[in-house]
Amino acid sequence: MNQKEVALPLWRQLSATASIVQAVRSGVSGTAALEAVAPQLRPGVQALVFHVWRNLGRAEALRGKLASRTPPAAADALLCSALALAWDEAQAPYDCFTLVNQSVEAAKHQPDTKAQANFLNACLRRFLRERDALVVSTDVDPVALWNHPMWWIKQIQREQPQHWQAILKAANGQAPMVLRVNQRKTNAADYCMMLEQAGIAAKLQTGGSIVLQRAVGVQQLPGFAKGLVSVQDAAAQMAATLLLDGMPRGTDQRILDACAAPGGKTGHLLELSDGHVLALEIDGRRTDRIRQNLQRLGLHAEIVTADASQPQTWWDGRPFDAILLDAPCTASGIVRRHPDVRWLRRESDVAQLAAIQQHMLQTLWGLLRPGGRLLYCTCSLFKAEGDGQTQTFLTHNTDAVLMPSPGHLIPRNGAKLGAVPDNEPCDHDGFYYALLQKRMA
């Protein structure tokens, strides 16, 4: 055993994993909870907690068979984490006996779980003895089968009755690493050759995105530091092209990226346009991310920390030619990449976020010149945040015309291209796009 392994015992990683699960259950995003983990623990903990989130429905069902009542929050998070990691021996990241032993060790080391250490030990030892029967007994539970909250499953069933199973299955998979080539510096075909020369297996997808066979560190990507390429899902790469395709490419073009962080779509807009781009972000820390990303690409935008829904605080009164509104949403379409989202969101969030989206859409429409375009998008599967939002907007704004748009893009795994025939023929996350044009007066 080397020094690093001694310094990072598994029980410490399991303890941190359980703490993150508990934080998400209390309403903290998984990203924020992970950032609070010690840097030396973070990579291992991220791998563990992603596995837990993808199996938490099964774990909670098993806990219901093992315990007559739900344990205190910290102990329950540790118990469910251990069950999520160990229930399927073929996919378990460690030997199941080791997981049980180290989970009990984690309970003994933490003040808020120490009193439940013997209880956790009894539950987990019983699980090891009766695993097969316990798993079969939970197979009738949809939450255990699909590892999503019941309200989420029902909503997808209602809105996508033909494809709900494929959607939920795709959401439980791991998303690939996908690249966007900076067309100002190279092209996709040439960059694929560069990847091949670097020994990185990749495939060029429809639309120009590049999917890697295996994820690598960004510094291993040829020319990454020089801005030749960015990491961005294929669905997200559609935004800039949809908004700008067919529009004049002039330096006097005014473009607004209304919710810009972390800057991926901002960079793409600048790669495709010679115009002036105003990038807004309400969070100052995330504004810094935009600057860093654009600096690497060698591009420039006017970056302002402001609330896009309150233009009186930032707008100079000059109308925009094009507006990208990537609105705050449930993120239900990117669960492959953020598996905590399904456990973080509540059913009431859908309506609350839809109200915010409606307000932003209506507000920003007033800043668009006649003949200009607004692209409304969300990384959501739910129709209240997509098609329902667009239809309501068109009903109340007779000067708006819906241009050819993808609508709802259902997440899919590129290895099973026939699963959802309405999709683009490539691997991508779930998104919604509606391109709206303002009628000339």
Short mmCIF file of C-alpha atoms in Angstrom, two decimals, residues 83-438:
data_model
loop_
_atom_site.label_atom_id
_atom_site.label_comp_id
_atom_site.label_asym_id
_atom_site.label_seq_id
_atom_site.Cartn_x
_atom_site.Cartn_y
_atom_site.Cartn_z
CA LEU A 83 -26.37 0.21 -0.49
CA ALA A 84 -26.17 2.19 -3.74
CA LEU A 85 -22.52 1.21 -4.15
CA ALA A 86 -22.93 -2.47 -3.16
CA TRP A 87 -26.37 -3.60 -4.39
CA ASP A 88 -25.11 -4.68 -7.83
CA GLU A 89 -21.94 -6.64 -7.22
CA ALA A 90 -21.00 -6.59 -10.92
CA GLN A 91 -20.86 -2.78 -10.95
CA ALA A 92 -19.64 -2.14 -7.41
CA PRO A 93 -16.50 0.04 -7.36
CA TYR A 94 -15.02 -2.03 -4.50
CA ASP A 95 -15.52 -5.49 -3.04
CA CYS A 96 -18.89 -5.44 -1.27
CA PHE A 97 -17.52 -6.73 2.04
CA THR A 98 -14.95 -3.94 1.94
CA LEU A 99 -17.66 -1.37 1.27
CA VAL A 100 -19.68 -2.60 4.23
CA ASN A 101 -16.67 -2.71 6.54
CA GLN A 102 -15.50 0.78 5.55
CA SER A 103 -19.02 2.25 5.75
CA VAL A 104 -19.31 1.05 9.34
CA GLU A 105 -15.84 2.47 9.98
CA ALA A 106 -17.03 5.80 8.56
CA ALA A 107 -20.00 5.75 10.92
CA LYS A 108 -17.72 5.18 13.92
CA HIS A 109 -15.52 8.16 13.01
CA GLN A 110 -18.26 10.77 12.67
CA PRO A 111 -20.01 12.31 15.71
CA ASP A 112 -23.39 12.48 13.95
CA THR A 113 -23.35 8.79 12.95
CA LYS A 114 -21.36 7.16 15.75
CA ALA A 115 -24.47 6.23 17.73
CA GLN A 116 -25.92 4.43 14.70
CA ALA A 117 -22.76 2.45 13.83
CA ASN A 118 -24.09 -0.85 15.22
CA PHE A 119 -27.44 -0.30 13.48
CA LEU A 120 -25.72 0.35 10.14
CA ASN A 121 -23.54 -2.72 10.65
CA ALA A 122 -26.59 -4.91 11.30
CA CYS A 123 -28.46 -3.57 8.24
CA LEU A 124 -25.53 -3.96 5.89
CA ARG A 125 -24.56 -7.44 7.14
CA ARG A 126 -28.16 -8.56 6.65
CA PHE A 127 -28.07 -7.07 3.17
CA LEU A 128 -24.98 -9.14 2.31
CA ARG A 129 -26.67 -12.31 3.58
CA GLU A 130 -30.01 -11.73 1.83
CA ARG A 131 -28.94 -9.60 -1.14
CA ASP A 132 -30.64 -11.55 -3.95
CA ALA A 133 -34.01 -11.81 -2.21
CA LEU A 134 -33.95 -8.17 -1.14
CA VAL A 135 -33.11 -6.95 -4.64
CA VAL A 136 -35.91 -9.04 -6.17
CA SER A 137 -38.36 -7.67 -3.62
CA THR A 138 -37.57 -4.11 -4.74
CA ASP A 139 -37.88 -4.83 -8.46
CA VAL A 140 -41.59 -3.96 -8.31
CA ASP A 141 -40.76 -0.40 -7.19
CA PRO A 142 -40.48 2.01 -10.18
CA VAL A 143 -38.20 4.32 -8.19
CA ALA A 144 -35.83 1.39 -7.60
CA LEU A 145 -35.99 0.27 -11.22
CA TRP A 146 -35.46 3.71 -12.81
CA ASN A 147 -33.58 5.54 -10.03
CA HIS A 148 -35.64 8.71 -10.36
CA PRO A 149 -38.23 10.22 -7.99
CA MET A 150 -41.77 8.98 -8.64
CA TRP A 151 -43.08 12.43 -9.62
CA TRP A 152 -40.33 12.70 -12.25
CA ILE A 153 -41.09 9.25 -13.67
CA LYS A 154 -44.80 10.04 -13.92
CA GLN A 155 -44.17 13.36 -15.64
CA ILE A 156 -41.91 11.79 -18.27
CA GLN A 157 -44.50 9.02 -18.80
CA ARG A 158 -47.24 11.60 -19.40
CA GLU A 159 -45.22 13.83 -21.70
CA GLN A 160 -43.27 11.17 -23.60
CA PRO A 161 -45.49 8.05 -23.53
CA GLN A 162 -43.63 6.41 -26.43
CA HIS A 163 -40.10 7.09 -25.20
CA TRP A 164 -40.21 7.46 -21.41
CA GLN A 165 -38.24 4.26 -20.77
CA ALA A 166 -35.49 5.20 -23.23
CA ILE A 167 -35.28 8.67 -21.65
CA LEU A 168 -34.89 7.37 -18.11
CA LYS A 169 -32.41 4.72 -19.21
CA ALA A 170 -30.31 7.31 -21.04
CA ALA A 171 -30.35 9.57 -17.97
CA ASN A 172 -28.76 6.80 -15.90
CA GLY A 173 -25.88 6.40 -18.35
CA GLN A 174 -22.59 8.24 -18.32
CA ALA A 175 -22.29 11.07 -20.81
CA PRO A 176 -19.28 11.10 -23.13
CA MET A 177 -16.77 13.91 -23.45
CA VAL A 178 -17.79 16.01 -26.47
CA LEU A 179 -15.74 18.74 -28.14
CA ARG A 180 -16.54 21.88 -30.12
CA VAL A 181 -13.89 23.06 -32.55
CA ASN A 182 -13.09 26.78 -32.76
CA GLN A 183 -13.80 27.46 -36.43
CA ARG A 184 -11.68 30.60 -36.33
CA LYS A 185 -8.59 28.46 -35.76
CA THR A 186 -9.23 25.04 -37.35
CA ASN A 187 -11.98 22.70 -38.54
CA ALA A 188 -13.49 19.50 -37.19
CA ALA A 189 -11.91 17.16 -39.76
CA ASP A 190 -8.42 18.54 -39.20
CA TYR A 191 -8.85 18.44 -35.43
CA CYS A 192 -9.91 14.78 -35.59
CA MET A 193 -6.58 14.10 -37.31
CA MET A 194 -4.79 15.93 -34.51
CA LEU A 195 -6.58 13.75 -31.96
CA GLU A 196 -5.60 10.62 -33.85
CA GLN A 197 -1.97 11.71 -33.90
CA ALA A 198 -2.19 12.27 -30.12
CA GLY A 199 -3.52 8.75 -29.64
CA ILE A 200 -7.02 9.91 -28.63
CA ALA A 201 -9.85 7.91 -30.23
CA ALA A 202 -12.72 10.13 -31.41
CA LYS A 203 -15.64 10.25 -33.83
CA LEU A 204 -16.97 13.21 -35.81
CA GLN A 205 -20.73 13.48 -35.30
CA THR A 206 -23.50 15.01 -37.38
CA GLY A 207 -23.39 18.77 -36.84
CA GLY A 208 -19.62 18.92 -36.37
CA SER A 209 -19.25 17.91 -32.72
CA ILE A 210 -16.54 15.41 -31.80
CA VAL A 211 -17.20 12.68 -29.25
CA LEU A 212 -14.26 11.02 -27.53
CA GLN A 213 -14.21 7.30 -27.00
CA ARG A 214 -12.81 7.93 -23.55
CA ALA A 215 -12.67 11.12 -21.51
CA VAL A 216 -9.25 12.71 -21.03
CA GLY A 217 -7.92 15.67 -19.11
CA VAL A 218 -8.37 18.89 -21.08
CA GLN A 219 -4.63 19.56 -21.06
CA GLN A 220 -4.17 16.35 -23.07
CA LEU A 221 -6.30 17.80 -25.89
CA PRO A 222 -4.13 19.17 -28.72
CA GLY A 223 -4.22 22.95 -28.74
CA PHE A 224 -6.66 23.26 -25.84
CA ALA A 225 -4.62 25.97 -24.11
CA LYS A 226 -4.46 27.87 -27.42
CA GLY A 227 -8.24 27.81 -27.82
CA LEU A 228 -8.51 25.34 -30.69
CA VAL A 229 -11.26 23.39 -28.97
CA SER A 230 -13.77 23.53 -26.10
CA VAL A 231 -15.67 20.89 -24.15
CA GLN A 232 -19.39 21.22 -24.88
CA ASP A 233 -22.23 18.75 -25.37
CA ALA A 234 -23.55 18.33 -28.91
CA ALA A 235 -27.01 19.65 -27.98
CA ALA A 236 -25.55 22.81 -26.42
CA GLN A 237 -23.45 23.36 -29.55
CA MET A 238 -26.61 23.91 -31.57
CA ALA A 239 -27.46 27.22 -29.86
CA ALA A 240 -25.08 29.64 -31.59
CA THR A 241 -25.61 28.09 -35.02
CA LEU A 242 -29.40 28.20 -34.70
CA LEU A 243 -29.39 31.83 -33.62
CA LEU A 244 -26.91 33.15 -36.18
CA ASP A 245 -27.47 30.97 -39.24
CA GLY A 246 -28.53 33.16 -42.16
CA MET A 247 -27.99 36.44 -40.33
CA PRO A 248 -25.55 39.06 -41.69
CA ARG A 249 -22.05 38.70 -40.18
CA GLY A 250 -21.12 42.33 -39.56
CA THR A 251 -19.21 44.21 -36.92
CA ASP A 252 -22.30 46.31 -36.19
CA GLN A 253 -24.32 43.25 -35.17
CA ARG A 254 -25.48 43.43 -31.53
CA ILE A 255 -25.90 40.10 -29.74
CA LEU A 256 -27.05 39.47 -26.17
CA ASP A 257 -26.18 36.30 -24.29
CA ALA A 258 -28.58 36.76 -21.42
CA CYS A 259 -27.52 34.00 -18.99
CA ALA A 260 -23.99 33.43 -20.14
CA ALA A 261 -22.01 31.47 -17.52
CA PRO A 262 -19.83 29.53 -17.78
CA GLY A 263 -19.31 31.01 -21.24
CA GLY A 264 -19.44 28.04 -23.59
CA LYS A 265 -22.22 29.46 -25.74
CA THR A 266 -20.72 32.96 -25.50
CA GLY A 267 -17.49 31.66 -26.97
CA HIS A 268 -19.34 29.87 -29.74
CA LEU A 269 -21.26 33.05 -30.64
CA LEU A 270 -17.97 34.91 -30.93
CA GLU A 271 -16.45 32.15 -33.04
CA LEU A 272 -19.31 32.51 -35.53
CA SER A 273 -19.91 36.27 -35.44
CA ASP A 274 -17.91 39.47 -35.94
CA GLY A 275 -20.45 41.48 -33.97
CA HIS A 276 -20.56 42.91 -30.47
CA VAL A 277 -21.56 40.34 -27.84
CA LEU A 278 -22.88 41.40 -24.44
CA ALA A 279 -22.64 38.53 -21.96
CA LEU A 280 -24.72 38.85 -18.79
CA GLU A 281 -24.44 36.76 -15.64
CA ILE A 282 -26.08 37.47 -12.30
CA ASP A 283 -23.37 35.70 -10.25
CA GLY A 284 -20.06 37.56 -10.09
CA ARG A 285 -18.04 34.39 -9.45
CA ARG A 286 -19.50 32.79 -12.56
CA THR A 287 -18.75 35.97 -14.49
CA ASP A 288 -15.07 35.29 -13.84
CA ARG A 289 -15.50 31.87 -15.49
CA ILE A 290 -16.75 33.58 -18.66
CA ARG A 291 -13.66 35.80 -18.75
CA GLN A 292 -11.33 32.85 -18.27
CA ASN A 293 -12.98 30.82 -21.02
CA LEU A 294 -12.94 33.67 -23.52
CA GLN A 295 -9.33 34.52 -22.69
CA ARG A 296 -8.30 30.96 -23.54
CA LEU A 297 -10.18 31.18 -26.85
CA GLY A 298 -8.59 34.53 -27.66
CA LEU A 299 -12.01 36.18 -27.95
CA HIS A 300 -13.59 39.27 -26.42
CA ALA A 301 -17.08 40.12 -25.22
CA GLU A 302 -18.53 42.83 -23.05
CA ILE A 303 -19.12 40.94 -19.79
CA VAL A 304 -21.46 42.42 -17.20
CA THR A 305 -22.60 41.10 -13.84
CA ALA A 306 -26.34 41.81 -13.90
CA ASP A 307 -29.81 40.28 -13.77
CA ALA A 308 -31.04 39.82 -17.34
CA SER A 309 -34.64 40.14 -16.14
CA GLN A 310 -34.00 43.72 -14.95
CA PRO A 311 -32.78 45.56 -18.07
CA GLN A 312 -33.26 48.94 -16.40
CA THR A 313 -30.03 48.18 -14.51
CA TRP A 314 -27.83 47.39 -17.54
CA TRP A 315 -29.47 48.10 -20.93
CA ASP A 316 -28.38 51.20 -22.84
CA GLY A 317 -31.61 51.41 -24.85
CA ARG A 318 -30.18 50.18 -28.17
CA PRO A 319 -32.08 47.14 -29.47
CA PHE A 320 -30.36 43.84 -30.15
CA ASP A 321 -30.20 42.00 -33.46
CA ALA A 322 -30.06 38.62 -31.76
CA ILE A 323 -30.68 37.39 -28.23
CA LEU A 324 -29.77 34.03 -26.71
CA LEU A 325 -31.87 33.19 -23.66
CA ASP A 326 -30.53 30.02 -22.08
CA ALA A 327 -32.99 30.30 -19.23
CA PRO A 328 -32.67 28.92 -15.68
CA CYS A 329 -34.43 25.55 -15.59
CA THR A 330 -34.73 22.23 -13.80
CA ALA A 331 -31.77 20.85 -15.80
CA SER A 332 -33.79 17.66 -16.27
CA GLY A 333 -32.14 17.08 -19.65
CA ILE A 334 -28.56 16.91 -18.37
CA VAL A 335 -28.94 14.29 -15.65
CA ARG A 336 -26.31 12.15 -17.40
CA ARG A 337 -23.74 14.81 -16.50
CA HIS A 338 -25.33 16.00 -13.25
CA PRO A 339 -26.95 12.90 -11.71
CA ASP A 340 -27.73 14.76 -8.48
CA VAL A 341 -30.34 16.92 -10.24
CA ARG A 342 -33.10 14.31 -10.05
CA TRP A 343 -32.73 14.13 -6.25
CA LEU A 344 -32.23 17.88 -5.84
CA ARG A 345 -35.35 19.03 -7.68
CA ARG A 346 -38.87 19.02 -6.26
CA GLU A 347 -42.05 18.76 -8.33
CA SER A 348 -42.98 22.34 -7.40
CA ASP A 349 -39.72 23.61 -8.95
CA VAL A 350 -41.07 23.06 -12.46
CA ALA A 351 -43.85 25.65 -12.13
CA GLN A 352 -41.64 28.08 -10.21
CA LEU A 353 -38.91 27.98 -12.85
CA ALA A 354 -41.45 28.17 -15.68
CA ALA A 355 -42.71 31.44 -14.19
CA ILE A 356 -39.16 32.84 -14.15
CA GLN A 357 -38.63 31.73 -17.75
CA GLN A 358 -41.88 33.37 -18.86
CA HIS A 359 -40.91 36.66 -17.22
CA MET A 360 -37.43 36.64 -18.78
CA LEU A 361 -38.74 35.74 -22.21
CA GLN A 362 -41.31 38.51 -22.15
CA THR A 363 -38.84 41.07 -20.78
CA LEU A 364 -36.06 40.37 -23.27
CA TRP A 365 -38.46 40.31 -26.23
CA GLY A 366 -38.88 44.05 -25.74
CA LEU A 367 -35.14 44.57 -26.28
CA LEU A 368 -35.13 42.93 -29.72
CA ARG A 369 -35.33 44.99 -32.91
CA PRO A 370 -38.05 44.26 -35.50
CA GLY A 371 -36.73 41.50 -37.74
CA GLY A 372 -34.36 40.30 -35.02
CA ARG A 373 -34.21 36.82 -33.52
CA LEU A 374 -34.45 35.43 -30.02
CA LEU A 375 -33.44 31.85 -29.31
CA TYR A 376 -35.14 30.47 -26.21
CA CYS A 377 -33.55 27.34 -24.82
CA THR A 378 -33.46 25.24 -21.68
CA CYS A 379 -31.66 22.03 -20.80
CA SER A 380 -34.99 20.57 -19.69
CA LEU A 381 -37.18 17.70 -20.82
CA PHE A 382 -40.34 19.06 -19.21
CA LYS A 383 -42.84 20.66 -21.57
CA ALA A 384 -43.74 23.42 -19.10
CA GLU A 385 -40.18 24.69 -19.64
CA GLY A 386 -40.20 24.06 -23.38
CA ASP A 387 -43.05 23.72 -25.83
CA GLY A 388 -45.63 24.88 -23.30
CA GLN A 389 -43.62 28.02 -22.65
CA THR A 390 -43.29 28.79 -26.35
CA GLN A 391 -46.97 28.27 -27.14
CA THR A 392 -48.00 30.57 -24.29
CA PHE A 393 -45.56 33.22 -25.51
CA LEU A 394 -46.83 33.04 -29.10
CA THR A 395 -50.42 33.38 -27.90
CA HIS A 396 -49.62 36.64 -26.10
CA ASN A 397 -47.17 38.10 -28.63
CA THR A 398 -48.63 38.37 -32.11
CA ASP A 399 -45.43 40.01 -33.39
CA ALA A 400 -43.52 36.75 -32.79
CA VAL A 401 -43.03 34.07 -35.43
CA LEU A 402 -41.75 30.60 -34.58
CA MET A 403 -38.96 29.75 -37.02
CA PRO A 404 -37.86 26.17 -37.81
CA SER A 405 -36.54 24.85 -34.50
CA PRO A 406 -35.53 21.48 -33.01
CA GLY A 407 -38.05 21.72 -30.16
CA HIS A 408 -37.44 19.08 -27.50
CA LEU A 409 -34.22 17.11 -27.97
CA ILE A 410 -34.43 13.90 -26.01
CA PRO A 411 -31.16 12.69 -24.43
CA ARG A 412 -29.73 9.66 -26.11
CA ASN A 413 -26.73 7.42 -26.05
CA GLY A 414 -25.00 7.37 -29.41
CA ALA A 415 -24.40 3.64 -29.08
CA LYS A 416 -28.14 3.06 -29.53
CA LEU A 417 -29.09 5.43 -32.29
CA GLY A 418 -32.47 3.81 -32.96
CA ALA A 419 -33.82 4.28 -29.45
CA VAL A 420 -35.57 7.59 -30.11
CA PRO A 421 -36.15 8.20 -33.83
CA ASP A 422 -37.05 11.89 -33.48
CA ASN A 423 -33.55 12.77 -32.28
CA GLU A 424 -30.56 14.04 -34.17
CA PRO A 425 -28.32 11.09 -35.10
CA CYS A 426 -25.68 11.68 -32.45
CA ASP A 427 -25.03 11.41 -28.74
CA HIS A 428 -26.38 14.45 -26.89
CA ASP A 429 -28.07 15.72 -23.74
CA GLY A 430 -31.71 16.74 -23.46
CA PHE A 431 -32.47 20.30 -24.57
CA TYR A 432 -35.27 22.49 -25.85
CA TYR A 433 -34.90 25.09 -28.60
CA ALA A 434 -37.37 27.61 -30.01
CA LEU A 435 -36.16 30.25 -32.48
CA LEU A 436 -38.44 33.29 -32.47
CA GLN A 437 -38.33 36.15 -34.97
CA LYS A 438 -39.92 39.56 -34.39
#
